[in-house]
Short mmCIF file of C-alpha atoms and ligand atoms in Angstrom, two decimals:
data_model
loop_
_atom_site.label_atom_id
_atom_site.label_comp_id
_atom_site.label_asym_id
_atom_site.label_seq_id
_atom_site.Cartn_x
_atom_site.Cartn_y
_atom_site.Cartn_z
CA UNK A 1 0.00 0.00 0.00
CA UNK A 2 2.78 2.49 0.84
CA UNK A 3 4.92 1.61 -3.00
CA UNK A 4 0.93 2.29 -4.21
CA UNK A 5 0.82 5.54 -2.00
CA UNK A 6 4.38 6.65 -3.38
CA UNK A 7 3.59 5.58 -7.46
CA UNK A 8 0.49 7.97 -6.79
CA UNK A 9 2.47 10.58 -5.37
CA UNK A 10 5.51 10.48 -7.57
CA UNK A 11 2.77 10.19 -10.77
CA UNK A 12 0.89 13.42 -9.23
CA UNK A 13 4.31 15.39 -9.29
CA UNK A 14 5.38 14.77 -12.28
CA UNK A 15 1.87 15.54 -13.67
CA UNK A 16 2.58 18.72 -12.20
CA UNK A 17 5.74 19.54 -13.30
CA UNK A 18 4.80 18.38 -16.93
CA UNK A 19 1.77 20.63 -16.70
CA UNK A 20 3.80 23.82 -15.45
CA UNK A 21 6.65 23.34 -18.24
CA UNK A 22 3.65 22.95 -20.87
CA UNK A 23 1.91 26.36 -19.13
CA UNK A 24 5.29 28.46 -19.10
CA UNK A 25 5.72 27.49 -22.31
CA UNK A 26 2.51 29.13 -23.66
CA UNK A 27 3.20 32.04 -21.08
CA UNK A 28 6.09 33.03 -23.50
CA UNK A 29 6.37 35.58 -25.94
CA UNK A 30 6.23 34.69 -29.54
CA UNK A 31 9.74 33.83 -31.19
CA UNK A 32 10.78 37.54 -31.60
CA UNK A 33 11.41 37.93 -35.85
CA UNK A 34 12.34 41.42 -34.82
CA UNK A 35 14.71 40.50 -32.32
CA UNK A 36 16.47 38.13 -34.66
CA UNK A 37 17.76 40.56 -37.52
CA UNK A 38 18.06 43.55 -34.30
CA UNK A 39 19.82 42.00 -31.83
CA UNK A 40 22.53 40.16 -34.23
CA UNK A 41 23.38 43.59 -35.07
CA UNK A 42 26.09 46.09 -32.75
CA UNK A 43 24.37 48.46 -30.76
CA UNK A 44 24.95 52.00 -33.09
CA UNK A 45 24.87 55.71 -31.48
CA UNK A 46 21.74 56.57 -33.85
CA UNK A 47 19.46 54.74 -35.76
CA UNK A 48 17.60 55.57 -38.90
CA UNK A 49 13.69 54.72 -38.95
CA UNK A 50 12.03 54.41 -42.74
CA UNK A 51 8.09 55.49 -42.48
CA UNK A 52 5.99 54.49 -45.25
CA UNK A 53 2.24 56.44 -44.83
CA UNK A 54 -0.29 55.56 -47.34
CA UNK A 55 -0.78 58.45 -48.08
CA UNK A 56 -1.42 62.14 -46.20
CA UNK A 57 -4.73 63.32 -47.86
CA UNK A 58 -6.34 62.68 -44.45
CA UNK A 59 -6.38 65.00 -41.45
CA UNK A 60 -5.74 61.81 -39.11
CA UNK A 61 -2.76 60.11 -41.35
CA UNK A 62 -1.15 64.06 -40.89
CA UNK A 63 -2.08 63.56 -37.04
CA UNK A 64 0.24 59.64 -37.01
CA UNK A 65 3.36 61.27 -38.89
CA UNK A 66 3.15 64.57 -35.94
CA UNK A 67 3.26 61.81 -33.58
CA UNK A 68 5.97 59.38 -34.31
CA UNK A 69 7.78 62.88 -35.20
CA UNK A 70 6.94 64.51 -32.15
CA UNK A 71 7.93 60.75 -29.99
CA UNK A 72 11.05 60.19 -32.17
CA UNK A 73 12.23 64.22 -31.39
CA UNK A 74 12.63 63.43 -28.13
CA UNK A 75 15.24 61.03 -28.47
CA UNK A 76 18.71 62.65 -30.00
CA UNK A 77 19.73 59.09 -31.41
CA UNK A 78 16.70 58.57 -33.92
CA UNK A 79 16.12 59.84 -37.61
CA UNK A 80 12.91 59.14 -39.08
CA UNK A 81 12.26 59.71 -43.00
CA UNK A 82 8.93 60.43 -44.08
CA UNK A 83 7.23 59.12 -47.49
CA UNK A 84 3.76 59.46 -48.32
CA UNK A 85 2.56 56.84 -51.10
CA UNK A 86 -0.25 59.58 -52.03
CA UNK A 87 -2.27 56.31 -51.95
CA UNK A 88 -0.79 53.99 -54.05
CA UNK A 89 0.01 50.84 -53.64
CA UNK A 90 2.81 50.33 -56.09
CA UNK A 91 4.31 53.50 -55.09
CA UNK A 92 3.99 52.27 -51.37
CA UNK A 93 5.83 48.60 -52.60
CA UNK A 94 8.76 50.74 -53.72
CA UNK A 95 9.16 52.68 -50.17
CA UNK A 96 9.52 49.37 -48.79
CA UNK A 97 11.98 48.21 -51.72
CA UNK A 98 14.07 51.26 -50.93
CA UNK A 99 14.30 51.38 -47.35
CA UNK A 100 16.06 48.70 -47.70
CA UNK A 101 18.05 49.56 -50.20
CA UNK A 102 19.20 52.50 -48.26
CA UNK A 103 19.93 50.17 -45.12
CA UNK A 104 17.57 51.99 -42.67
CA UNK A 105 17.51 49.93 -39.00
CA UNK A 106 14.08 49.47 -38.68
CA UNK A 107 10.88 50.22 -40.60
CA UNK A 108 6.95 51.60 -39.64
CA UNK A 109 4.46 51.11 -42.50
CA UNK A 110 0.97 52.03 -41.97
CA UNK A 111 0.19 50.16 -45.08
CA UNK A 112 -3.19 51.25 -47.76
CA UNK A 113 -4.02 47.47 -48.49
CA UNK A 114 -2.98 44.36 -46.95
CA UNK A 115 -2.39 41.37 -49.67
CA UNK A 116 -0.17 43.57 -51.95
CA UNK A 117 2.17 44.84 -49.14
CA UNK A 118 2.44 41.88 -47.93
CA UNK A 119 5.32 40.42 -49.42
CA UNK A 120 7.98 43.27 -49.52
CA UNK A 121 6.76 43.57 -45.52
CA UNK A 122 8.45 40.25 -45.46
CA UNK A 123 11.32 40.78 -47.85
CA UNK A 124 12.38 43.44 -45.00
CA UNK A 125 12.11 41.01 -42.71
CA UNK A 126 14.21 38.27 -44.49
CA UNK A 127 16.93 41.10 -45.08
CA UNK A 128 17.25 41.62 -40.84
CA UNK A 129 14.97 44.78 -41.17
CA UNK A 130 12.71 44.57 -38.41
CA UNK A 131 9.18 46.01 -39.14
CA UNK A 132 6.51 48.17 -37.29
CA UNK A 133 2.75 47.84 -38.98
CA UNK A 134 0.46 50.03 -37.16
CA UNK A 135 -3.24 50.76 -38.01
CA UNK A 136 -3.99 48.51 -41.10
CA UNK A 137 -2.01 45.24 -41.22
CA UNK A 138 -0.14 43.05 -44.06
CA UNK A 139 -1.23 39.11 -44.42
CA UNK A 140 0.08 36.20 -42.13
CA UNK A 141 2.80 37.10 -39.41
CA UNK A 142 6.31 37.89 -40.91
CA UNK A 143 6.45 41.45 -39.37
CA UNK A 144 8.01 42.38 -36.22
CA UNK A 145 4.73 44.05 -34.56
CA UNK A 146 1.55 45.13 -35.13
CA UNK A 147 0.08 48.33 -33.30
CA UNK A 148 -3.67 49.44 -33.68
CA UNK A 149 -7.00 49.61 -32.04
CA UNK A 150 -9.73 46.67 -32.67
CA UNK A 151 -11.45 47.20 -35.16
CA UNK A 152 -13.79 44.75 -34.79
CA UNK A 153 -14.74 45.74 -31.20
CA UNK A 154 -14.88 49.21 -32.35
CA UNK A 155 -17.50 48.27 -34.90
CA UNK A 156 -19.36 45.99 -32.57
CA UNK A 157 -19.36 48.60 -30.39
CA UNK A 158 -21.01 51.30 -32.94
CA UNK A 159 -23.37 49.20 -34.00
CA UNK A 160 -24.75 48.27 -30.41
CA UNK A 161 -24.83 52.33 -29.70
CA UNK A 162 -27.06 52.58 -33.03
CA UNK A 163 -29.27 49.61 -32.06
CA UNK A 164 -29.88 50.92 -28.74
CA UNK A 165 -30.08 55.05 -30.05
CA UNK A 166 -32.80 53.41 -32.77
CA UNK A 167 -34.63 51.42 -30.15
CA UNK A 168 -34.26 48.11 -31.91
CA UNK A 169 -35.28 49.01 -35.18
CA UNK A 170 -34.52 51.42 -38.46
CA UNK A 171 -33.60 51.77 -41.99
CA UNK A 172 -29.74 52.63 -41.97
CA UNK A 173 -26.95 53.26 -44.31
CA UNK A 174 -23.55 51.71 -44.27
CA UNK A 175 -20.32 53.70 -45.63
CA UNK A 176 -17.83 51.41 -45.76
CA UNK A 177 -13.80 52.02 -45.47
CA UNK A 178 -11.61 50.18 -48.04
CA UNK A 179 -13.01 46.68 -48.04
CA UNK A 180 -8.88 45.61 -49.23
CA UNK A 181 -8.11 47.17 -46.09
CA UNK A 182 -8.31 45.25 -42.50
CA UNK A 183 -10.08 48.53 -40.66
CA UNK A 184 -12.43 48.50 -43.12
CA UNK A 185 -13.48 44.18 -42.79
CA UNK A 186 -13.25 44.74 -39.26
CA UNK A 187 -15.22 47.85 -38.84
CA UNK A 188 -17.98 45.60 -40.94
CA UNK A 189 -17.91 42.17 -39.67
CA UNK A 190 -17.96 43.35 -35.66
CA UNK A 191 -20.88 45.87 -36.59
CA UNK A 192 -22.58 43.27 -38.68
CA UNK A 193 -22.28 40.99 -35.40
CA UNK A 194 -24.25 43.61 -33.62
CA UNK A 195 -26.79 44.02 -35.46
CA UNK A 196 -28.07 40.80 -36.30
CA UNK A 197 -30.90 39.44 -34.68
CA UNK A 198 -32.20 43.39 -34.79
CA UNK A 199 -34.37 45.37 -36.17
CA UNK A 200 -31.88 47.46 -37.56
CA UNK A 201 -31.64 46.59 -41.65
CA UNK A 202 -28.67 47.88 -43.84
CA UNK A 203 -30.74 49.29 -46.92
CA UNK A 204 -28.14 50.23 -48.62
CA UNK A 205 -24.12 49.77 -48.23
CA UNK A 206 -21.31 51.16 -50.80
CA UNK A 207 -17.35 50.92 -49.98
CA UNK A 208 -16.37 55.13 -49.89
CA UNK A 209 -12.86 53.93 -49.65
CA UNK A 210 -12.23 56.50 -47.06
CA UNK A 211 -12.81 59.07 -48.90
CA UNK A 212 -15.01 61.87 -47.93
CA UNK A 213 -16.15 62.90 -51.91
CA UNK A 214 -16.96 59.14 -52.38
CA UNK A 215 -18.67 58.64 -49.29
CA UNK A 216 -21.14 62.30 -50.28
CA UNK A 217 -21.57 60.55 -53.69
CA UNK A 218 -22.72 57.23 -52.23
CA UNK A 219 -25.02 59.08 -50.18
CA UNK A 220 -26.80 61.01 -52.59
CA UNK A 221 -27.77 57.39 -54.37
CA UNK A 222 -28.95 56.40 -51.35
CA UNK A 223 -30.83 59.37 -50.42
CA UNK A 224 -32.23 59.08 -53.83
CA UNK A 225 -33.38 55.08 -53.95
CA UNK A 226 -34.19 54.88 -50.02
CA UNK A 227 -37.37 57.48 -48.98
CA UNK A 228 -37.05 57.16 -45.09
CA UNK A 229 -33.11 56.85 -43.71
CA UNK A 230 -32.82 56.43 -39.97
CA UNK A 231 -28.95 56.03 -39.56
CA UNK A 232 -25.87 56.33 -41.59
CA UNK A 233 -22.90 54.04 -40.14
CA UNK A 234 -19.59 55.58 -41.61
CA UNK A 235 -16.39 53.64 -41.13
CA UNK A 236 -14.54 57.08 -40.58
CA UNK A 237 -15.75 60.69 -39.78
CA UNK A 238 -14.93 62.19 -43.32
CA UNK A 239 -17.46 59.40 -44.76
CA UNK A 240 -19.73 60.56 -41.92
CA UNK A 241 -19.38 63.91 -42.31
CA UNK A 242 -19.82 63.54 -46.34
CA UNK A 243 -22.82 61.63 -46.26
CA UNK A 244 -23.90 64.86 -43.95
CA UNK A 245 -23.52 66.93 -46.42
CA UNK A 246 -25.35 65.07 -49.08
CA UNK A 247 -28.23 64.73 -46.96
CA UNK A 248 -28.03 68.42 -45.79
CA UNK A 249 -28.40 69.45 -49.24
CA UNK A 250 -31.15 67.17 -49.94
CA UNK A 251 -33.06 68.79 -46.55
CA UNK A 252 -32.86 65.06 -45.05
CA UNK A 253 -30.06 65.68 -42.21
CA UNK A 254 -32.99 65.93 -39.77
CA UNK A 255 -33.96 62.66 -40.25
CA UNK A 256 -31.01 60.68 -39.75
CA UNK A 257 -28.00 59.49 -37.41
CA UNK A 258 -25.09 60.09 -38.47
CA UNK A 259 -22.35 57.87 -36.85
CA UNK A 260 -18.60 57.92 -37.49
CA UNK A 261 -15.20 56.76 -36.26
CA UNK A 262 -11.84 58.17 -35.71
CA UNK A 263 -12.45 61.28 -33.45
CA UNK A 264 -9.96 63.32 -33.79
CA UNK A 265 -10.13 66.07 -31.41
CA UNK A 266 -10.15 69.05 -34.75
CA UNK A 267 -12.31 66.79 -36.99
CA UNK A 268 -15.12 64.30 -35.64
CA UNK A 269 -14.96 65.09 -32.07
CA UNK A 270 -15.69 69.06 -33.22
CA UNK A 271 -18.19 67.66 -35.25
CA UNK A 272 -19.94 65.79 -32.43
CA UNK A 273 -19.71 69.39 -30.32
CA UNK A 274 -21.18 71.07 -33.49
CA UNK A 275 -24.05 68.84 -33.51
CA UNK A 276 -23.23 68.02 -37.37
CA UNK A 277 -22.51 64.02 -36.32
CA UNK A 278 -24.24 62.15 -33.04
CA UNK A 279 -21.02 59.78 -32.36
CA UNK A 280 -17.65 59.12 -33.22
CA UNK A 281 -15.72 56.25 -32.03
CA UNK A 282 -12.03 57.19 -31.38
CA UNK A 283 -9.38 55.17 -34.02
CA UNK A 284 -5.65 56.30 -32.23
CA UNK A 285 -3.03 56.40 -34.50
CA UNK A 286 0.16 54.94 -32.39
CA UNK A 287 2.10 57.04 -33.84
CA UNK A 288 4.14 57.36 -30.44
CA UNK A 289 3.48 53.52 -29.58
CA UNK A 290 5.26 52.70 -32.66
CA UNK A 291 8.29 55.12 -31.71
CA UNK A 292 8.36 52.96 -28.02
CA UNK A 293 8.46 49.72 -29.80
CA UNK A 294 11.15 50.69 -32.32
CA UNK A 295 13.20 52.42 -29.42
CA UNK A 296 13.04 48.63 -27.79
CA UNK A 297 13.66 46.86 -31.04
CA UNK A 298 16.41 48.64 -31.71
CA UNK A 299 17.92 47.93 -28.49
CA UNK A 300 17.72 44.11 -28.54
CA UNK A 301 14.25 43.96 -26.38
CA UNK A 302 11.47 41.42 -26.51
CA UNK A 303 8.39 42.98 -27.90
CA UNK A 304 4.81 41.67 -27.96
CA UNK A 305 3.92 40.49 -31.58
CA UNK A 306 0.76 42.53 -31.41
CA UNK A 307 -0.13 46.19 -29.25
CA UNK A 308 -4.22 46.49 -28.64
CA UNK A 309 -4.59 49.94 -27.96
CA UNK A 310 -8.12 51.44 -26.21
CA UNK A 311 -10.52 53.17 -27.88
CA UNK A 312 -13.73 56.00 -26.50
CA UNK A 313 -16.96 56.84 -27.82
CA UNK A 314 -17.92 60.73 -27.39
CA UNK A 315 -21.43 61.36 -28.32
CA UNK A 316 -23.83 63.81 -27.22
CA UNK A 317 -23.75 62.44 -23.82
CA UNK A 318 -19.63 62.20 -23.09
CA UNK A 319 -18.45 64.30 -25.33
CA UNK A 320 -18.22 66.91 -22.48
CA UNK A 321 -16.25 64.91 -20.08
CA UNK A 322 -13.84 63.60 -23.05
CA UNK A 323 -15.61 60.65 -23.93
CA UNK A 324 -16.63 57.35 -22.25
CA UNK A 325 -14.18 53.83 -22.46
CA UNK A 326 -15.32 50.90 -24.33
CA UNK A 327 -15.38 47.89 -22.19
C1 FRU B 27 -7.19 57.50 -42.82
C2 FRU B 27 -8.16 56.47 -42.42
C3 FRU B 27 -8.85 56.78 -41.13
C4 FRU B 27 -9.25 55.43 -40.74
C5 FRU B 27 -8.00 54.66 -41.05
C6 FRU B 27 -8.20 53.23 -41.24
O1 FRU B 27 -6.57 57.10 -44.03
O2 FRU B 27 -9.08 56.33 -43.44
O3 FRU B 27 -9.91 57.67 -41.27
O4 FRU B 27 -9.67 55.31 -39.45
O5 FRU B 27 -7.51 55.24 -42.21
O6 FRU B 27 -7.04 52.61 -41.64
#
């Protein structure tokens, strides 16, 4: 009886063991790809960052360049260049292409589309460039980090705020972002989520890419096919604030919700004080996230393979006391 007391005891503490080596090993970061091509390299007294933007039509893509200029400033040892693909992909391929080329230590793309980038994301990679994505992503994993908010929660989250504003039910309008892009899938599937199982019905839907003339266009076909509009979802406050002024000239603003994302503090947040929009759901840029990360990359630290950051709504309600959290 004691050998069978001992087996059991000796079997429970190996079980144990087993099971802590199997939970420490999930506990650990990802193999670092960033670390790999960073920390074979000599520590250097400055470092040159490449930034690829997709382009810098946008009042919030100017806001992400102030930032990771106004984080990197602060540190003596760090030279970012600026390019701005004026949204196009190819051109944006060749930024990528060149950085290396031109040897920089590290790279941040906030990339227009994700299948096409893709590739020279990883080409970087391969050559011991380590990479920063931040806002919309690249396919698979072969990039050192990704920063941005959740798009998918963010959407969720808007389209629970309309179901509730609408008491269950309405006739609503869907602006969609670039539907190549991951903000823009995101921004759909987690409001789609939302929704269903409502009475809230998307009567009409249209992909603005971005773009506040596209997204005043779409609405002024929907205004024109759909007699009674309750709510218009935008997937950022230009689209918002274009379909706006579609329906403003058509007399209609009165009718609707309009509903964006992004806030900015000078664009849709001003708009939500104005009265011209009912919510905005805030989109950060991490322009000085990215900055922190590549300031650890750089110096050989372990970085997470993806950054979540928050986001707030500010509607009629919060937008007063700055906003309220989503959960
Ligand atoms: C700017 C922008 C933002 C949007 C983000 C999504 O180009 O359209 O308005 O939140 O890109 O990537």
């Amino acid at each position: 009886m004691p050998h069978f007391k001992n087996l059991v005891s000796s079997f429970l503490l190996s079980s144990v063991i087993a099971a802590s080596i199997i939970l420490s090993g999930c506990g650990k970061p990802e193999p670092e790809a960033a670390l790999k091509g960073a920390s074979e390299k000599k520590p250097k007294s400055s470092y040159t960052i490449g930034m690829s933007q997709c382009n810098l039509g946008e009042p919030w893509r100017v806001e992400m360049n102030a930032q990771i200029k106004a984080a990197a400033d602060k540190h003596t040892n760090l030279q970012v260049t600026f390019k701005d693909a004026q949204n196009d992909t190819l051109k944006q391929r060749s930024h990528i292409e060149e950085f290396v080329s031109a040897g920089v230590d590290l790279i941040i793309i906030s990339p227009k589309e994700a299948q096409p980038l893709t590739e020279p994301v990883a080409k970087a990679m391969e050559a011991g460039i380590p990479v920063i994505v931040l806002d919309r992503s690249v396919l698979g994993d072969k990039y050192s980090c990704f920063i941005g908010a959740d798009n998918k929660k963010i959407g969720h989250a808007a389209g629970e705020w309309i179901v509730k504003k609408l008491g269950g039910k309405g006739k609503l309008v869907e602006l969609k972002g670039l539907m190549t892009s991951t903000p823009g899938q995101d921004r759909d599937s987690g409001f789609r989520e939302a929704i269903a199982g409502t009475g809230v019905e998307v009567v009409f839907d249209a992909d603005m890419k971005w773009l506040e003339p596209n997204a005043r266009q779409e609405m002024e076909s929907a205004l024109a096919r759909v007699n009674k509009i309750d709510c218009v979802y935008a997937h950022n406050d230009p689209g918002a604030h274009g379909a706006y002024l579609a329906a403003k000239a058509a007399g209609r603003e009165r009718e609707m919700l309009f509903v964006g994302v992004d806030a900015l503090p000078q664009e849709g947040v001003g708009y939500v004080q104005q009265g011209i929009i009912d919510a905005t759901f805030q989109y950060p840029t991490g322009g000085a996230e990215a900055i922190d990360t590549a300031l650890k990359i750089l110096n050989g630290e372990a970085v997470p393979r993806k950054i979540t950051l928050g986001s707030r709504v500010f509607d009629k309600e919060t937008v007063a006391q700055g906003g309220r959290e989503l959960n």
